[in-house]
């Protein structure tokens, strides 16, 4: 696996492979007081689009934190770790309610995690426009 930093749009094969494995991840957003809010999530990584995606309920705290940041999006990080291997993706997050975008995020989630998410009419997708990446193996 690559040592950090990594080009989020052109990761080496080992880094990309690590993001294709099934791992629980974390999403870090910032609360209004600036303190970090770190929660477990499923994340999919799409280097071709320069995006990481998290499906979630529209009433979740993480969605509220992203929306509170305004139109420019919220600075966030997603991370996964497996023993000595770790990988972090950073960027600007925005929330989408667009059904096609949510469906694409659900499809990618099912591909990575091996299960189709249960139907949820309140589901949205947090899309992270990637600005940087790092990791070590």
CSV table of C-alpha atoms in Angstrom, one decimal, residues 41-125:
chain,number,residue,atom,x,y,z
A,41,UNK,CA,-20.3,4.5,8.8
A,42,UNK,CA,-20.1,2.5,5.6
A,43,UNK,CA,-18.1,4.4,2.9
A,44,UNK,CA,-17.6,3.9,-0.8
A,45,UNK,CA,-14.7,5.4,-2.7
A,46,UNK,CA,-15.0,6.4,-6.3
A,47,UNK,CA,-11.6,7.9,-7.5
A,48,UNK,CA,-12.8,8.3,-11.0
A,49,UNK,CA,-15.5,10.8,-9.8
A,50,UNK,CA,-13.3,12.1,-7.0
A,51,UNK,CA,-16.0,11.2,-4.5
A,52,UNK,CA,-16.5,9.2,-1.3
A,53,UNK,CA,-20.1,8.4,-0.4
A,54,UNK,CA,-22.0,7.7,2.8
A,55,UNK,CA,-25.7,6.7,2.9
A,56,UNK,CA,-27.6,7.8,5.9
A,57,UNK,CA,-30.9,9.1,7.3
A,58,UNK,CA,-31.7,12.7,6.6
A,59,UNK,CA,-32.4,13.4,10.3
A,60,UNK,CA,-28.9,12.2,11.4
A,61,UNK,CA,-26.5,14.5,13.3
A,62,UNK,CA,-23.9,14.1,10.6
A,63,UNK,CA,-26.3,15.4,8.0
A,64,UNK,CA,-27.2,18.3,10.2
A,65,UNK,CA,-23.5,19.2,10.6
A,66,UNK,CA,-22.9,19.1,6.8
A,67,UNK,CA,-26.0,21.2,6.1
A,68,UNK,CA,-25.0,23.7,8.7
A,69,UNK,CA,-21.8,24.4,6.8
A,70,UNK,CA,-23.7,25.9,4.0
A,71,UNK,CA,-23.4,25.7,0.2
A,72,UNK,CA,-19.6,25.4,0.2
A,73,UNK,CA,-19.9,22.2,2.0
A,74,UNK,CA,-18.4,20.9,5.2
A,75,UNK,CA,-14.8,19.8,5.7
A,76,UNK,CA,-14.9,16.2,6.6
A,77,UNK,CA,-12.7,13.1,6.8
A,78,UNK,CA,-13.5,9.4,6.3
A,79,UNK,CA,-11.1,6.8,7.6
A,80,UNK,CA,-10.7,3.1,7.8
A,81,UNK,CA,-8.1,0.9,9.7
A,82,UNK,CA,-7.2,-2.7,9.6
A,83,UNK,CA,-4.3,-3.5,11.9
A,84,UNK,CA,-1.3,-1.5,10.7
A,85,UNK,CA,-3.1,-0.5,7.4
A,86,UNK,CA,-5.1,2.7,7.4
A,87,UNK,CA,-6.5,5.1,4.9
A,88,UNK,CA,-8.1,8.5,5.1
A,89,UNK,CA,-10.0,10.5,2.5
A,90,UNK,CA,-10.6,14.2,3.1
A,91,UNK,CA,-12.8,16.8,1.3
A,92,UNK,CA,-15.9,18.9,1.2
A,93,UNK,CA,-19.1,17.1,2.0
A,94,UNK,CA,-22.6,18.0,0.7
A,95,UNK,CA,-25.9,16.3,1.2
A,96,UNK,CA,-27.9,15.1,-1.8
A,97,UNK,CA,-31.6,14.0,-1.8
A,98,UNK,CA,-31.5,13.4,-5.5
A,99,UNK,CA,-33.0,9.9,-6.0
A,100,UNK,CA,-30.5,8.9,-8.8
A,101,UNK,CA,-27.5,9.9,-6.6
A,102,UNK,CA,-28.9,8.1,-3.6
A,103,UNK,CA,-29.5,5.0,-5.7
A,104,UNK,CA,-25.9,5.1,-7.0
A,105,UNK,CA,-24.6,5.3,-3.5
A,106,UNK,CA,-26.8,2.4,-2.4
A,107,UNK,CA,-25.6,0.3,-5.4
A,108,UNK,CA,-22.0,1.0,-4.5
A,109,UNK,CA,-22.7,0.3,-0.8
A,110,UNK,CA,-24.2,-3.1,-1.8
A,111,UNK,CA,-21.2,-3.9,-3.9
A,112,UNK,CA,-18.7,-3.1,-1.2
A,113,UNK,CA,-20.5,-4.4,1.8
A,114,UNK,CA,-22.2,-7.4,0.2
A,115,UNK,CA,-25.8,-6.5,1.2
A,116,UNK,CA,-28.5,-4.3,-0.2
A,117,UNK,CA,-29.5,-1.6,2.2
A,118,UNK,CA,-33.1,-1.9,3.5
A,119,UNK,CA,-35.5,0.5,1.8
A,120,UNK,CA,-35.6,3.9,3.5
A,121,UNK,CA,-37.6,6.8,2.1
A,122,UNK,CA,-35.6,9.2,4.4
A,123,UNK,CA,-32.2,8.1,3.0
A,124,UNK,CA,-29.9,10.7,1.6
A,125,UNK,CA,-26.3,10.5,0.5
